[in-house]
PDB file of C-alpha atoms in Angstrom:
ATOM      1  CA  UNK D 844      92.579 117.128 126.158  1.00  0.00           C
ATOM      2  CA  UNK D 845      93.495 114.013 124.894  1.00  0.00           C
ATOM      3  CA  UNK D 846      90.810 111.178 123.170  1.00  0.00           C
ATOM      4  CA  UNK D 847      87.780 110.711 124.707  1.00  0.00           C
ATOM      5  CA  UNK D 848      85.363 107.343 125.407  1.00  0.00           C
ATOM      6  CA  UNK D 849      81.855 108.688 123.640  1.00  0.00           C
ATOM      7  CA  UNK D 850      78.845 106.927 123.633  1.00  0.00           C
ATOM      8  CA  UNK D 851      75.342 107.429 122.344  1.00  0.00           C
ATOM      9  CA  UNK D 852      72.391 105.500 121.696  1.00  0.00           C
ATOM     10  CA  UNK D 853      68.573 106.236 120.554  1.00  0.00           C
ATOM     11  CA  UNK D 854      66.450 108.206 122.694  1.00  0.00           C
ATOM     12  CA  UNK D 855      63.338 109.523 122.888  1.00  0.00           C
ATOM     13  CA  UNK D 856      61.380 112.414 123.191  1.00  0.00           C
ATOM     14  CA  UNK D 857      61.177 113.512 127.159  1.00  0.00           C
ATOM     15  CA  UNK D 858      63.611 110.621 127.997  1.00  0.00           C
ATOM     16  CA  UNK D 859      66.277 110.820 130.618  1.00  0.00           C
ATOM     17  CA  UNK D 860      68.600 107.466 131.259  1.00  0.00           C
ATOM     18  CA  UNK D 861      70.976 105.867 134.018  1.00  0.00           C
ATOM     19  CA  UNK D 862      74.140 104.716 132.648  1.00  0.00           C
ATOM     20  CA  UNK D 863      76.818 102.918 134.303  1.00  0.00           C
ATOM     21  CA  UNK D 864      80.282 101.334 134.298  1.00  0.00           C
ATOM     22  CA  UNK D 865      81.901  98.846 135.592  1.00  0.00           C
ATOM     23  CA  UNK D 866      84.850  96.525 135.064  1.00  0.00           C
ATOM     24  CA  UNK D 867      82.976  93.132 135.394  1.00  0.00           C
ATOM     25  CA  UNK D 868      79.847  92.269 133.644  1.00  0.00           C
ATOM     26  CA  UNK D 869      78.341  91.823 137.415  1.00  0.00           C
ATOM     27  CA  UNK D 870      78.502  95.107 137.731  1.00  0.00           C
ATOM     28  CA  UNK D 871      79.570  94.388 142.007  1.00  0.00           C
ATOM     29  CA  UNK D 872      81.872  97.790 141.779  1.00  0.00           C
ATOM     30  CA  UNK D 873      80.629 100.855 139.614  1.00  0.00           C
ATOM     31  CA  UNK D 874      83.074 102.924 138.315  1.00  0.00           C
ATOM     32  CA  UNK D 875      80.058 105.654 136.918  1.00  0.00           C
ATOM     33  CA  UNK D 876      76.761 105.809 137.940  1.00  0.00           C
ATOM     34  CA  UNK D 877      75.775 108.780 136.299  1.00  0.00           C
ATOM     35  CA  UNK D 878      72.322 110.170 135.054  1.00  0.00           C
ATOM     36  CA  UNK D 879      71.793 112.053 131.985  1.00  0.00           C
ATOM     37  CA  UNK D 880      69.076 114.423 129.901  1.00  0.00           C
ATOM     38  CA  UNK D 881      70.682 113.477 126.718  1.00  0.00           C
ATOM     39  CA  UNK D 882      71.120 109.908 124.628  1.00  0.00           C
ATOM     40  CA  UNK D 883      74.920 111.032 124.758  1.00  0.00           C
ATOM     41  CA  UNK D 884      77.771 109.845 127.352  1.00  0.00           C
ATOM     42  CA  UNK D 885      81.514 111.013 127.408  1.00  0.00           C
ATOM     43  CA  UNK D 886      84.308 110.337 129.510  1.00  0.00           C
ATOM     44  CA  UNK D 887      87.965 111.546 129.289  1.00  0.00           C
ATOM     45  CA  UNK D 888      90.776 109.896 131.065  1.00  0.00           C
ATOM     46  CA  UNK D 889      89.621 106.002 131.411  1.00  0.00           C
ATOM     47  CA  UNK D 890      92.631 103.808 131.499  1.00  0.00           C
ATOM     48  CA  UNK D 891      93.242 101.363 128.869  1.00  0.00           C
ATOM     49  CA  UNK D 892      91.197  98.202 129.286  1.00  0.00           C
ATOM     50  CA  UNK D 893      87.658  96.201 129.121  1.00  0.00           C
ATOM     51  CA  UNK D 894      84.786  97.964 130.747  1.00  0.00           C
ATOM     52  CA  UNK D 895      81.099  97.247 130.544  1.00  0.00           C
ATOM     53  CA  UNK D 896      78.367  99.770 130.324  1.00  0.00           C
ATOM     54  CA  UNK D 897      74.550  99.391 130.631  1.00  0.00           C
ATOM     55  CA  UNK D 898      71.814 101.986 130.312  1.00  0.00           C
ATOM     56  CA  UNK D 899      68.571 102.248 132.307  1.00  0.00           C
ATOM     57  CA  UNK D 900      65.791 104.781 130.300  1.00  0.00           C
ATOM     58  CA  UNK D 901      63.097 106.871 132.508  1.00  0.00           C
ATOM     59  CA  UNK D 902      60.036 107.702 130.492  1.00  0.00           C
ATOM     60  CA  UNK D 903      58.580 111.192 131.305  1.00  0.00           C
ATOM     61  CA  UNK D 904      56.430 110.144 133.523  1.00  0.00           C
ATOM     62  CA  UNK D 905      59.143 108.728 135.728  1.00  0.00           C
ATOM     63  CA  UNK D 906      59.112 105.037 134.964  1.00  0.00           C
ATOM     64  CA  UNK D 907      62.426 103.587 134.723  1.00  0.00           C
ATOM     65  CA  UNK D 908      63.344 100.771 132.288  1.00  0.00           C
ATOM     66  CA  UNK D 909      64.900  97.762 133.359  1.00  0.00           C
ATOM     67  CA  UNK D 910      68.890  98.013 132.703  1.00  0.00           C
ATOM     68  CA  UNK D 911      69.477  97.105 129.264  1.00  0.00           C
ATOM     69  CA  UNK D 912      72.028  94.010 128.470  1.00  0.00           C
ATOM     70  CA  UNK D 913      75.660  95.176 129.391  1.00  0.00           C
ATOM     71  CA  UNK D 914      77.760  96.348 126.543  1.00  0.00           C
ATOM     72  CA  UNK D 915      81.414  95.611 126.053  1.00  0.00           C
ATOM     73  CA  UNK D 916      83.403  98.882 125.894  1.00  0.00           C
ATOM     74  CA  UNK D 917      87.469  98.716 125.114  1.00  0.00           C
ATOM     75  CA  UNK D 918      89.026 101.637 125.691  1.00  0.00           C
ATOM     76  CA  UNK D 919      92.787 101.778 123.813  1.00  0.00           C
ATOM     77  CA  UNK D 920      95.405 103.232 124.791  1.00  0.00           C
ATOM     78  CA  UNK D 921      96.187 106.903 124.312  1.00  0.00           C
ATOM     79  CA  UNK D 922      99.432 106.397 123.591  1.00  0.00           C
ATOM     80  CA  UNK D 923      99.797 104.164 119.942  1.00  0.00           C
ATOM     81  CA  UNK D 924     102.777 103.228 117.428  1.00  0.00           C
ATOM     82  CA  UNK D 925     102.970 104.275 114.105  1.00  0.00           C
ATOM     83  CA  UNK D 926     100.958 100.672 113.112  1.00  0.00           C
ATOM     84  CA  UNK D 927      98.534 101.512 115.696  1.00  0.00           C
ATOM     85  CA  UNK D 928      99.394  99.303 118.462  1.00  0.00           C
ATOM     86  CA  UNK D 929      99.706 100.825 122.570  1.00  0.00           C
ATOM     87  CA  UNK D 930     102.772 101.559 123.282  1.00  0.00           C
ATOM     88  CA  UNK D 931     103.553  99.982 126.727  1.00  0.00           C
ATOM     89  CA  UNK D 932     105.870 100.963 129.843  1.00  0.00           C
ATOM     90  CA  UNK D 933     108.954  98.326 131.040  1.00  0.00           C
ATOM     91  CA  UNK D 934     105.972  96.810 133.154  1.00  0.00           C
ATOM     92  CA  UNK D 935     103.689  95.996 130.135  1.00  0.00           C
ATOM     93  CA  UNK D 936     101.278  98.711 131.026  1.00  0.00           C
ATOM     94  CA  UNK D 937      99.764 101.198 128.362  1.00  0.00           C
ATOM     95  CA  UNK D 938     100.860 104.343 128.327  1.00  0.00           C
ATOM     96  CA  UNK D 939      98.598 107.293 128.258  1.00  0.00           C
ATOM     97  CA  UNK D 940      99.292 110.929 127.397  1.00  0.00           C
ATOM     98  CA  UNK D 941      99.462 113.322 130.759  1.00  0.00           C
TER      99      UNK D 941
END
């Protein structure tokens, strides 16, 4: 299974939210654009890097929020020295486990 990217924020009662990813703050190219019941998000098998993630609430009654202020997410790398640090390929990259 590996370690996994989770997320969660306060939520109320009948909400539902948007969330998304992307790699720039502009958000130009989502990587998720995913809608959830539950103040909860979790995603297995990002690479290594910067990401940014905003969140867009729906009230029960169907109005939506404005996005909320993008988020800086860094997700490690799977793969760590004994001191914690990513252990990297010849190429630099991180290396994850398969």
């Amino acid at each position: 299974e590996g370690p996994a990217l989770q997320l969660r924020w306060p939520g109320g009662s009948g909400q539902s939210y948007r969330l998304q990813l992307a790699s720039s703050d502009d958000f130009a190219v989502l990587l998720v654009d995913e809608r959830l019941n539950t103040p909860t998000w979790t995603a297995a098998g990002l690479a290594p890097g910067t990401y940014f993630v905003r969140i867009q609430t729906r009230d029960p009654s169907g109005l939506e929020s404005g996005f909320s202020t993008p988020r800086l997410v860094n997700v490690r790398a799977a793969v760590q020295s004994g001191g914690g640090l990513p252990v990297t390929s010849s190429d630099g990259r991180p290396l994850a486990r398969p």
